[in-house]
Coordinates of C-alpha atoms in Angstrom, one line a residue:
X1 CA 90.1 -4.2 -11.3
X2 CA 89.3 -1.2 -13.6
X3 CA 86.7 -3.2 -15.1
X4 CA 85.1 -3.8 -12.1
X5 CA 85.1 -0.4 -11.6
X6 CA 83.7 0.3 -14.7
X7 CA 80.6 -2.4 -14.6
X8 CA 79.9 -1.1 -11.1
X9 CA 80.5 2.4 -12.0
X10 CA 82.7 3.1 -8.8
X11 CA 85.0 6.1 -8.1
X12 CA 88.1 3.6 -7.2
X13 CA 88.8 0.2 -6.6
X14 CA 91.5 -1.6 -5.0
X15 CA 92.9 -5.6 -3.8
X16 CA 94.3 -5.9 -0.5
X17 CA 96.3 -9.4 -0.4
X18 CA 96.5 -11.4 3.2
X19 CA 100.4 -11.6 4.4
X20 CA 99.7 -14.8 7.1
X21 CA 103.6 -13.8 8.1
X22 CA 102.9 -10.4 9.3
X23 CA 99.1 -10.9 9.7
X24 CA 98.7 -7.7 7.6
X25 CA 96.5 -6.9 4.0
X26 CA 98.6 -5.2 1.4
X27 CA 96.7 -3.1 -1.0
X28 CA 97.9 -1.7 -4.1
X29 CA 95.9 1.2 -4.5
X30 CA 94.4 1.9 -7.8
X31 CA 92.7 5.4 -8.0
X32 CA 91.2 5.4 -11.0
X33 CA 93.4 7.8 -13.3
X34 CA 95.9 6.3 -16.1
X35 CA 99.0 7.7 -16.7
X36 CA 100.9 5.9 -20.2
X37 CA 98.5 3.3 -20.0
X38 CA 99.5 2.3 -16.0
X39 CA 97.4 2.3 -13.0
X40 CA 98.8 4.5 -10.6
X41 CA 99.6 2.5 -7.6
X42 CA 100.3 3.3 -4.2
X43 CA 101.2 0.3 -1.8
X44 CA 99.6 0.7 1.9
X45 CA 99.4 -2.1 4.8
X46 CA 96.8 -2.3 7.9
X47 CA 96.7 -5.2 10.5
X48 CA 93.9 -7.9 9.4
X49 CA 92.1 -7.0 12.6
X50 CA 91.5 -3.2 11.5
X51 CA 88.8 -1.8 9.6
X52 CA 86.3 -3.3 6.9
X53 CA 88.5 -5.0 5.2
X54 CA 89.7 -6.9 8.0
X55 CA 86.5 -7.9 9.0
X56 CA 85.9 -9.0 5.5
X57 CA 89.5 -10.9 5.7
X58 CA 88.5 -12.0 8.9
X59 CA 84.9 -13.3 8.7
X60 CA 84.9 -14.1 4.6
X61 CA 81.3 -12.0 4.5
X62 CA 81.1 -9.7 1.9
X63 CA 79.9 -6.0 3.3
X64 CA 78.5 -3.4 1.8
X65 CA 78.2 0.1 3.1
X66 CA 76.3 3.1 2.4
X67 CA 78.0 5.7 4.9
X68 CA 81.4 4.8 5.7
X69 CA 82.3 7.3 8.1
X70 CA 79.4 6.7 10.3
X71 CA 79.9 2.9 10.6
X72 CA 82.6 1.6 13.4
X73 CA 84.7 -1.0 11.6
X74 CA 85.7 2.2 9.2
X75 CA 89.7 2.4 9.3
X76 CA 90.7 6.1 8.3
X77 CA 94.0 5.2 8.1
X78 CA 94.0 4.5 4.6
X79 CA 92.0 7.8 3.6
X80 CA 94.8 9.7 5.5
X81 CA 97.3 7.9 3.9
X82 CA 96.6 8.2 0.1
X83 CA 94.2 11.5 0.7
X84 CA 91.0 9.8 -1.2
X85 CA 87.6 10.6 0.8
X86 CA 85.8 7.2 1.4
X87 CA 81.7 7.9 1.1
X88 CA 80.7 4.0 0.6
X89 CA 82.3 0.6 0.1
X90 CA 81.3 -3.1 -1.4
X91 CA 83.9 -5.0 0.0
X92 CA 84.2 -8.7 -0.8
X93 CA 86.2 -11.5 -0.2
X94 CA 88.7 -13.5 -2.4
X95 CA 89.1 -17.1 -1.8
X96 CA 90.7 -19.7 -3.5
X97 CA 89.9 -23.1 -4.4
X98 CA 89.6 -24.5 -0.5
X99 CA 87.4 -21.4 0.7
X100 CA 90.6 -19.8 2.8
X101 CA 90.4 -16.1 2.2
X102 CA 93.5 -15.0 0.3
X103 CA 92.7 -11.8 -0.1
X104 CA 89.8 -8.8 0.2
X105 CA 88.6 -6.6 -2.7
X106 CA 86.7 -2.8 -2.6
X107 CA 85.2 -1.0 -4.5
X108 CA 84.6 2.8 -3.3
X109 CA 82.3 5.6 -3.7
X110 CA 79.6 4.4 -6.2
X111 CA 79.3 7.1 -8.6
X112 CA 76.1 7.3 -9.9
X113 CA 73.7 6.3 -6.7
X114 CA 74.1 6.9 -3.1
X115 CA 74.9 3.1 -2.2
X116 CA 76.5 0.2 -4.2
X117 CA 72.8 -2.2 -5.3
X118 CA 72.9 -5.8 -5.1
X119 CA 73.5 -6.8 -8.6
X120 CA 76.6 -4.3 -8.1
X121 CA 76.9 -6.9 -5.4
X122 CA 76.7 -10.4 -7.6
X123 CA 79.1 -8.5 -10.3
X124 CA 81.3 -8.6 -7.4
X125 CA 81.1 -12.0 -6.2
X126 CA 81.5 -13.5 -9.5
X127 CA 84.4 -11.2 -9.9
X128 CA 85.8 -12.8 -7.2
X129 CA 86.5 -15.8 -8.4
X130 CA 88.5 -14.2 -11.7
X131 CA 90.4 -12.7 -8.9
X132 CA 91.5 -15.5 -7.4
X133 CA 92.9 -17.0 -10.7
X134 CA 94.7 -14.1 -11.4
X135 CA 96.0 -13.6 -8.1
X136 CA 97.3 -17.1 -8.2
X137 CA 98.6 -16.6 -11.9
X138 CA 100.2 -13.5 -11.0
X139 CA 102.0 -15.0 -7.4
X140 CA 103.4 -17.9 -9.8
X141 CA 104.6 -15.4 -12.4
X142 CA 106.4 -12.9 -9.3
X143 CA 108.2 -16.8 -8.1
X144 CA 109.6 -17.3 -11.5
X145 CA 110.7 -13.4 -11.7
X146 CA 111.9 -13.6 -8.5
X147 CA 113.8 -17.2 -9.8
X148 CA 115.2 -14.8 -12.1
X149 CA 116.8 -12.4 -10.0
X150 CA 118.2 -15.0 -7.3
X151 CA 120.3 -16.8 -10.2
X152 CA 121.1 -13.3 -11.7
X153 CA 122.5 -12.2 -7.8
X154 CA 124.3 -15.6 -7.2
X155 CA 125.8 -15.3 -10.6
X156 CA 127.1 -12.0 -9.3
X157 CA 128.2 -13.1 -5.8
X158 CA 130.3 -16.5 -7.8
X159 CA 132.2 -13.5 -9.5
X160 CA 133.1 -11.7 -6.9
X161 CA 133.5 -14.1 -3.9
X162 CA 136.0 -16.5 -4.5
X163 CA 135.7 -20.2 -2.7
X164 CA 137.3 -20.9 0.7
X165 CA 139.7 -23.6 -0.7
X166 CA 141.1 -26.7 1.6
X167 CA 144.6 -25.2 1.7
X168 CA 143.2 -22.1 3.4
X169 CA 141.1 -23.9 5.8
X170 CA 144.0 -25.8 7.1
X171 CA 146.0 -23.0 7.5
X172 CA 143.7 -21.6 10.0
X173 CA 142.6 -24.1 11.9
X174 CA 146.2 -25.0 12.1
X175 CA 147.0 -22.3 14.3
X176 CA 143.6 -22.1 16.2
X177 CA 144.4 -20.9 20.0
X178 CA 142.5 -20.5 22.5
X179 CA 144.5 -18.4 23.9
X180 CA 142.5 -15.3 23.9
X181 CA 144.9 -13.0 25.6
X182 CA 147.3 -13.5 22.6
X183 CA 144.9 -11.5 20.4
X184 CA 144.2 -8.5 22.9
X185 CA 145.3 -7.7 27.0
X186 CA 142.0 -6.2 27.2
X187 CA 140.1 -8.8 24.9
X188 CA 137.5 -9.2 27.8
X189 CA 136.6 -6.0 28.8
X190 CA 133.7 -3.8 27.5
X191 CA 136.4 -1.1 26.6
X192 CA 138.5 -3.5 24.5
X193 CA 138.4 -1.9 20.6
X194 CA 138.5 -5.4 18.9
X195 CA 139.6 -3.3 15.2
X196 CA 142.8 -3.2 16.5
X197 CA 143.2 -7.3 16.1
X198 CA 142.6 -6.6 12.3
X199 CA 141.4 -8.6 9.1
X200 CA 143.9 -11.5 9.6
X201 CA 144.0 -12.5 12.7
X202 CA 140.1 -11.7 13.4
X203 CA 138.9 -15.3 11.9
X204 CA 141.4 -16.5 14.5
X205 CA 139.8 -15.0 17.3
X206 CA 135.8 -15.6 16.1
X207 CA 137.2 -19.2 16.0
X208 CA 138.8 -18.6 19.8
X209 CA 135.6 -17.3 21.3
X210 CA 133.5 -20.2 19.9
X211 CA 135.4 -22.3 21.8
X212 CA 135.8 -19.9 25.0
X213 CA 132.1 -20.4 25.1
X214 CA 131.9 -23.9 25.3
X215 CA 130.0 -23.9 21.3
X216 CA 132.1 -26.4 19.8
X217 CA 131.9 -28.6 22.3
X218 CA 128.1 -28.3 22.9
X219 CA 127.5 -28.1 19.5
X220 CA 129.6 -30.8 18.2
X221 CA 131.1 -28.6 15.7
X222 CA 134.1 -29.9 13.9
X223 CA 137.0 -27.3 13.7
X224 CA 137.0 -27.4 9.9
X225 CA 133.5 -27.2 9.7
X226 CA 133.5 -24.0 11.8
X227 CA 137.0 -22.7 10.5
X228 CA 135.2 -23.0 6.4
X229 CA 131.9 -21.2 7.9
X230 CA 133.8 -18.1 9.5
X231 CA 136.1 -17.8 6.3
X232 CA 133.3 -18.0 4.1
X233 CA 131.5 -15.4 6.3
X234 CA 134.4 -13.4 6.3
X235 CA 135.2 -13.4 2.6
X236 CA 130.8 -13.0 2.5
X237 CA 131.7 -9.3 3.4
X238 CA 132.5 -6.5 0.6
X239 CA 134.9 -3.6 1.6
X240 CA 132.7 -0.7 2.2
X241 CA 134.5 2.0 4.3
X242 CA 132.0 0.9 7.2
X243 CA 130.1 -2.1 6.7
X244 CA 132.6 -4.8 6.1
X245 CA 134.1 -7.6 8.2
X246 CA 136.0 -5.8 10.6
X247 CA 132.1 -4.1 11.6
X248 CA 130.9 -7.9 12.0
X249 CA 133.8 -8.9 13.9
X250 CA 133.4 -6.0 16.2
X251 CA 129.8 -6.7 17.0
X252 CA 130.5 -10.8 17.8
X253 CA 133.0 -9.4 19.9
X254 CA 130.8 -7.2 22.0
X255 CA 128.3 -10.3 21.7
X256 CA 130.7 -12.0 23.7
X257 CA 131.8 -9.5 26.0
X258 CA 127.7 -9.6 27.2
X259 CA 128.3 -13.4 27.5
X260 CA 131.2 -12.9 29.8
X261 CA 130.5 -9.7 31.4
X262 CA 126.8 -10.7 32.3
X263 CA 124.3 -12.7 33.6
X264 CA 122.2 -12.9 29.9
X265 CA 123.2 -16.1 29.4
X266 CA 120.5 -16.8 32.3
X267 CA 118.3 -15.1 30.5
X268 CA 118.8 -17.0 26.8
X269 CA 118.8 -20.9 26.4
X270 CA 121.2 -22.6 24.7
X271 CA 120.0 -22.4 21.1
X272 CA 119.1 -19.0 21.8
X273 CA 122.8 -17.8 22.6
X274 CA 124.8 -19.5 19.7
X275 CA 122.0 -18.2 17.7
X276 CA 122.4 -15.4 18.6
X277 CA 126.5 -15.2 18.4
X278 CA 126.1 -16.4 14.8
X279 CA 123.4 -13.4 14.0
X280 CA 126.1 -11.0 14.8
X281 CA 128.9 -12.5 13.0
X282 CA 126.4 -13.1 9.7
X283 CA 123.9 -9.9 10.2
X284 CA 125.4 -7.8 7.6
X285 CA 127.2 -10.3 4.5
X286 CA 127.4 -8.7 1.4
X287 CA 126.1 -5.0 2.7
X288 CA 126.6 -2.8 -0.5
X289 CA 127.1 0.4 1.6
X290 CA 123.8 1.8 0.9
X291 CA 120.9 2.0 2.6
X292 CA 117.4 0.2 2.1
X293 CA 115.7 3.0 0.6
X294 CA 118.7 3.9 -1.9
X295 CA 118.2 0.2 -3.1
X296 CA 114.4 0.8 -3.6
X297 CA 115.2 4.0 -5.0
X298 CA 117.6 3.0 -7.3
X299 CA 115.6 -0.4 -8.5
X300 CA 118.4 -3.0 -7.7
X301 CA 118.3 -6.5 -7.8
X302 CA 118.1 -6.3 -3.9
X303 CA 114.7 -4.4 -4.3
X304 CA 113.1 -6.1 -6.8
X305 CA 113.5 -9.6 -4.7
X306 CA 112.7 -7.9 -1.2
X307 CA 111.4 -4.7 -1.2
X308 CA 107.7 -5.9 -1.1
X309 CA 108.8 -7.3 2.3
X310 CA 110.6 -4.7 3.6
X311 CA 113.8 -4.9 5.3
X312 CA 115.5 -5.0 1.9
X313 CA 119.6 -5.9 2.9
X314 CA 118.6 -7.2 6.1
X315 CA 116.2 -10.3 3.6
X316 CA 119.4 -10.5 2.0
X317 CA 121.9 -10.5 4.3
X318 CA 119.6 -13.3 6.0
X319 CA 119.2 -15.1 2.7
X320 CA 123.3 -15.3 2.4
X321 CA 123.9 -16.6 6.1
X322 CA 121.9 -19.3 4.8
X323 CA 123.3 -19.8 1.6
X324 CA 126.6 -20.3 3.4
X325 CA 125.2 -22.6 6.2
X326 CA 123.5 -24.7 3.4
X327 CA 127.1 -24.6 1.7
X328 CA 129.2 -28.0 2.0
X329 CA 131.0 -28.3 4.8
X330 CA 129.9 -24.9 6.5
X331 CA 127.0 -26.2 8.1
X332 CA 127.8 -25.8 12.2
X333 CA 124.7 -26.6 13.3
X334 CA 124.6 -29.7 11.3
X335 CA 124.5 -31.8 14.8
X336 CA 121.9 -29.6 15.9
X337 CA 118.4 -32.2 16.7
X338 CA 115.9 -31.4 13.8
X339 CA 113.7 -29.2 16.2
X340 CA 117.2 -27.4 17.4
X341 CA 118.2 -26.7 13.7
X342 CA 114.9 -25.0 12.7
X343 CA 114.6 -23.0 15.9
X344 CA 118.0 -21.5 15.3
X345 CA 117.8 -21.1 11.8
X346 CA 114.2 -19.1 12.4
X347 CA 115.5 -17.5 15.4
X348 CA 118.8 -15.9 13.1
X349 CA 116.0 -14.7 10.8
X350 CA 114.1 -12.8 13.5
X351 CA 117.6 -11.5 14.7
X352 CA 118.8 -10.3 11.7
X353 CA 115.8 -8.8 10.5
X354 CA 116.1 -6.5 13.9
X355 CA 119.2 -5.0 12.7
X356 CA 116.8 -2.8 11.0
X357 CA 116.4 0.6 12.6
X358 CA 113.4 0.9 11.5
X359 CA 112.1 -2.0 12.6
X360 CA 114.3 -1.4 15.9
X361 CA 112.0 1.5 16.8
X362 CA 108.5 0.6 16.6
X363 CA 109.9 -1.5 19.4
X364 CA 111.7 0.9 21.5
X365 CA 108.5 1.5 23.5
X366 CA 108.2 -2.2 24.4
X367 CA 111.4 -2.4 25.3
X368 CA 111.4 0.7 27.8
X369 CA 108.2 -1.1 29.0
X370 CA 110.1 -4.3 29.9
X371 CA 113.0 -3.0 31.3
X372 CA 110.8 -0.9 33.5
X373 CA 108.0 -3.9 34.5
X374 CA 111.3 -6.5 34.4
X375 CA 111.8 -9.7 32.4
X376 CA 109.7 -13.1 32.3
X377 CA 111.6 -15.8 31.2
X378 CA 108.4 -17.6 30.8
X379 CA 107.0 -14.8 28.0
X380 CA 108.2 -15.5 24.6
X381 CA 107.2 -11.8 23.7
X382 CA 110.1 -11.0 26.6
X383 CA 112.3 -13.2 25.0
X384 CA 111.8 -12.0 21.2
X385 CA 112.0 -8.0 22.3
X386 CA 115.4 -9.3 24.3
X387 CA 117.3 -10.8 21.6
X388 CA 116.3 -7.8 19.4
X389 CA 117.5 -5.6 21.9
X390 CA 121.2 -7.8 22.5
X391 CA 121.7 -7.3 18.6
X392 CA 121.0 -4.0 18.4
X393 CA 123.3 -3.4 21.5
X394 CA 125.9 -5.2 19.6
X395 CA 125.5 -3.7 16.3
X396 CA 125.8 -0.2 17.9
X397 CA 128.8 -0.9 20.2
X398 CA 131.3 1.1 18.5
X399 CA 129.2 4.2 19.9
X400 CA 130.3 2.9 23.0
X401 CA 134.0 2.4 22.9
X402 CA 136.5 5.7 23.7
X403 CA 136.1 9.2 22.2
X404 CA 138.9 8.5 19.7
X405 CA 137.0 5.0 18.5
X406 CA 133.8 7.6 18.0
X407 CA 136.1 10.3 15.8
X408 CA 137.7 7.0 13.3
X409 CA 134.3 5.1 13.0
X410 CA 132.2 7.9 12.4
X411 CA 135.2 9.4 9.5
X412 CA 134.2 5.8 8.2
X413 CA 130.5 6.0 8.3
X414 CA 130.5 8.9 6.4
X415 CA 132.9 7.8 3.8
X416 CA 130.1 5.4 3.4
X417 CA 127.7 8.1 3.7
X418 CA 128.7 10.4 1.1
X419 CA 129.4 8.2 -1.3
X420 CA 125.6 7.0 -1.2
X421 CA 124.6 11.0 -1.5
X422 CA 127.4 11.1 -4.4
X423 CA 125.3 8.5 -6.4
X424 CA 122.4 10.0 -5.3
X425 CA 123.1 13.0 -6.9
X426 CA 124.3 11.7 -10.0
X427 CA 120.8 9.7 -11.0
X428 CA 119.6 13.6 -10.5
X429 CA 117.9 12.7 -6.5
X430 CA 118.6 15.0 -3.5
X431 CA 120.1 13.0 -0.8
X432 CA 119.3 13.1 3.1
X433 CA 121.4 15.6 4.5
X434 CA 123.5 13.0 6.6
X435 CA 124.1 11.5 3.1
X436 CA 125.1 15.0 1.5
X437 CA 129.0 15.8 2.0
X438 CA 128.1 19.4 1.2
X439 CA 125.1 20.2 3.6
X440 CA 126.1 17.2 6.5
X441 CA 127.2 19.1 10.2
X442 CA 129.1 15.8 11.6
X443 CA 129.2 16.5 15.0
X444 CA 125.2 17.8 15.2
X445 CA 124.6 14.6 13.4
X446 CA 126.3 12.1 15.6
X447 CA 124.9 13.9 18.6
X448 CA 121.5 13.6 17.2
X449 CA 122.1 9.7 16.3
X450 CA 123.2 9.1 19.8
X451 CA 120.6 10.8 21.7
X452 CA 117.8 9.1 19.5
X453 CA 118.7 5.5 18.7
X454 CA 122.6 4.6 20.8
X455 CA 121.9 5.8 24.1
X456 CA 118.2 5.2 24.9
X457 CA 119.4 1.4 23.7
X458 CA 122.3 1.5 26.2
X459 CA 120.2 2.7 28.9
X460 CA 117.6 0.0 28.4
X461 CA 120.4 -3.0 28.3
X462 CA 121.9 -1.2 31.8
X463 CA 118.6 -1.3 33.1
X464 CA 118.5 -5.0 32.4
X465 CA 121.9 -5.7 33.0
X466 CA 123.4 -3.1 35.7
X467 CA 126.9 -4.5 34.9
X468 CA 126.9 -2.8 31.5
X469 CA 126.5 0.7 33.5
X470 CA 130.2 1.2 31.7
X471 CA 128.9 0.8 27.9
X472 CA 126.5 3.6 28.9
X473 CA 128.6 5.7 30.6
X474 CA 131.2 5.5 27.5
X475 CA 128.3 6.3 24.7
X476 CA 127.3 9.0 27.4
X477 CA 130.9 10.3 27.5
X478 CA 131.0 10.4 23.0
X479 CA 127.8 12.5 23.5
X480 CA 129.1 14.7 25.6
X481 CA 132.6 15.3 23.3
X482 CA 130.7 15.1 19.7
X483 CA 128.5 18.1 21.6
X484 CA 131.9 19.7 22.9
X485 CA 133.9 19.2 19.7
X486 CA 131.0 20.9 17.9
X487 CA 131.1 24.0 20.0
X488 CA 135.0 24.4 19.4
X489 CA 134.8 23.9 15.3
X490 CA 132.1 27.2 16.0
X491 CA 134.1 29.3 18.2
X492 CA 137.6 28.4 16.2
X493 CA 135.5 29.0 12.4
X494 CA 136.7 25.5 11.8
X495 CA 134.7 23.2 9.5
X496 CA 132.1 20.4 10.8
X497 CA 132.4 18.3 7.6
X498 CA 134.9 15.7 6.4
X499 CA 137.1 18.1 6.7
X500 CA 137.0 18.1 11.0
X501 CA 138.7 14.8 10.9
X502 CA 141.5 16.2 9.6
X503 CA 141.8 19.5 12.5
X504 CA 143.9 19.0 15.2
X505 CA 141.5 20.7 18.1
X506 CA 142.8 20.6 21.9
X507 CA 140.0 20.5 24.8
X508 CA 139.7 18.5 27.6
X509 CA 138.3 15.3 27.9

């Protein structure tokens, strides 16, 4: 691309590729200035139906365009983003062998004339088609790197997983009840705190409410076949203070609970509920106990497979539920009809890809929409925003359980927390505050977090389903303490760090 910019003598130049997954162009950015021989590159993403180079994308006619802020298909999003002032454009397509568009080109601000000419305009069309070999060259180059880095991470997870051996699988299944009183008095109720089963006996219980809710026999699924999947899931988990299988177990459980304490399940179809159910148990295998953008930050394996997708743990938390289903004898969907078994498997990846807050909230609008307009079961958009909503209701439902559930699982969070800001700190980065031990206010943060992503979620899901009027009410209640508890560390001089869990403060509940 620089020499492009050269021949045509243009102020910058850059190559948006075409995503057909998330219908978007991704353009890495070049503006012109080298720094120790690099381009410096900034990525940036627009829909393919915005601005010139979507209608280049779009139509595969080349454009170009003397005054760019005075013609209507101009996108300023892109200006505001990198801070580079757009006066004209020759924007062309790049196509490959079969004329699909693959990709668009620019090339901006012609520096020695007041419009790109047209042989600026033939440079560029026969530049296209060096730009197609290389982007071709350069996608099979990222698959082998990427090759790379998926042995490398399996090589890793073989160390430190071990294999789910026979012995242990007939030891469970074994002593299978269903039963599920046995685990819990309250194991039914939206106030049960399903921690309190612990690591041993949880696997029991996952195994318990699969049959409760009529999956194994639906499903076909054969005991050992389920009882190897939930122990490989299980042992699929690290030990984080937070994000480990206890966390999973918690959110199948509250899952359930919306099974049994609801009328979703007229709301979901079949596939679409065990789907579902399994999302939860698998949505978080092999978390590190960081957070996507310390993974980017810090240039792990994780980032350099995913990061250009986004979603970086959620792609591999995703990519590990399947490397367990595809293990032998894990598969539980193996009697699933071909159609069946792809739907599930691509509804899991929508599912767990949700459990990203970020992604969570470019959607919280839609959501507020459709709990206020009501739900078509006919409108698959309904259906995609309610399954994203159901996991994110799950993943969040230890905000929802008593105000001593609150105090433990928030001590554990930021355990978690800190020890992120910790290793922040030492590769010389300043952490967010909720990550930093020494600047964190605990209770000021969990108010915040349950004002702005826990309780406008419960509110939504009680709008939906009155009958979960309770779960509101108790992440309601937690808001109300964490706000209360805060005001008695002030007036005692007591501290609002780590160090809270550990003060021994009476006040009414």
């Amino acid at each position: 691309m620089q020499e492009a910019r050269n021949l045509t003598k243009a102020e910058r130049c850059s190559v948006f590729l075409l995503d057909k997954e998330s219908n978007e162009l991704i353009a890495k950015v070049f503006d012109g200035d080298v720094k120790n021989n690099k381009q410096i590159q900034t990525e940036v993403r627009i829909p393919v139906t915005q601005g010139i180079a979507g209608h280049v994308a779009t139509t595969g006619e080349l454009l170009n365009i003397e005054d760019t802020y005075a013609h209507p298909l101009f996108y300023r999003g892109v200006d505001d983003a990198t801070g580079f002032r757009t006066r004209n454009i020759l924007c062309f397509p790049i196509k490959d062998e079969k004329g699909e568009v693959i990709g668009v080109a620019q090339l901006c601000n012609k520096i020695n004339g007041a419009r790109f000419s047209a042989f600026d305009e033939h440079i560029a069309q026969a530049f296209s088609v060096y730009c197609c070999i290389s982007i071709v060259h350069s996608l099979l180059y990222k698959k082998v790197i990427d090759t790379q880095h998926r042995s490398k991470l399996s090589n890793e997870l073989m160390i430190f997983h071990m294999q789910v051996t026979n012995e242990e699988v007939k030891a469970l299944s074994s002593t299978v009840t269903s039963q599920l009183h046995f685990f819990l008095p309250d194991f039914h109720l939206f106030s049960c705190k399903p921690r309190e089963i612990g690591y041993e006996i949880s696997a029991k219980a996952v195994i318990a409410m699969f049959e409760d809710l009529g999956f194994i026999s639906k499903y076909r699924i054969r005991l050992d076949c389920l009882t190897r999947f939930v122990l490989m899931v299980r042992k699929g988990y690290r030990d984080p203070p937070y994000h480990n299988w206890l966390h999973a177990f918690a959110v199948v459980h509250f899952c359930y609970l919306l099974y049994k304490n609801t009328n979703v399940l007229n709301y979901l179809d079949d596939i679409e509920a065990v789907s579902l159910f399994v999302s939860c148990l698998c949505h978080d295998i092999d978390h590190r106990g960081t957070t996507n953008s310390f993974q980017v930050a810090s240039g792990s394996v994780l980032a350099a497979l995913y990061s250009s997708e986004g979603s970086v743990l959620e792609r591999h938390h995703l990519a590990q539920s399947m490397c367990i289903l595809n293990t032998e004898g894990c598969n539980i969907f193996e009697n699933l009809s071909k159609e069946d078994y792809v739907r599930a498997l691509d509804l899991m990846r929508e599912i767990i890809l949700a459990t990203d807050l970020a992604q969570h909230l470019r959607k919280v609008k839609d959501l507020e929409h459709l709990a206020e307009d009501g739900f078509e079961p006919r409108n698959l958009e309904h259906k995609r925003l309610l399954l994203c909503l159901l996991m994110t209701a799950c993943d969040l439902s230890d905000q929802a359980k008593s105000f001593a559930n609150s105090k433990t699982i928030a001590e554990l969070i930021y355990h978690e927390f800190f020890s992120q800001g910790d290793m922040e700190k030492g590769i010389g980065r300043a952490p967010m505050e909720m990550m930093d031990r020494d600047k964190a206010v605990i209770p000021d943060l969990q108010v915040g977090f349950l004002d702005s992503i826990a309780l406008p979620v419960y509110r939504i899901l009680s709008k939906l389903f009155p009958t979960t009027s309770e779960v509101l009410q108790a992440a309601e209640h937690n808001r109300e303490m964490w706000a209360r508890l805060n005001r008695k560390l002030i007036e005692n001089n007591l501290p609002r760090n780590m160090d809270l869990f550990r003060c021994n403060i009476d006040f009414d509940v």
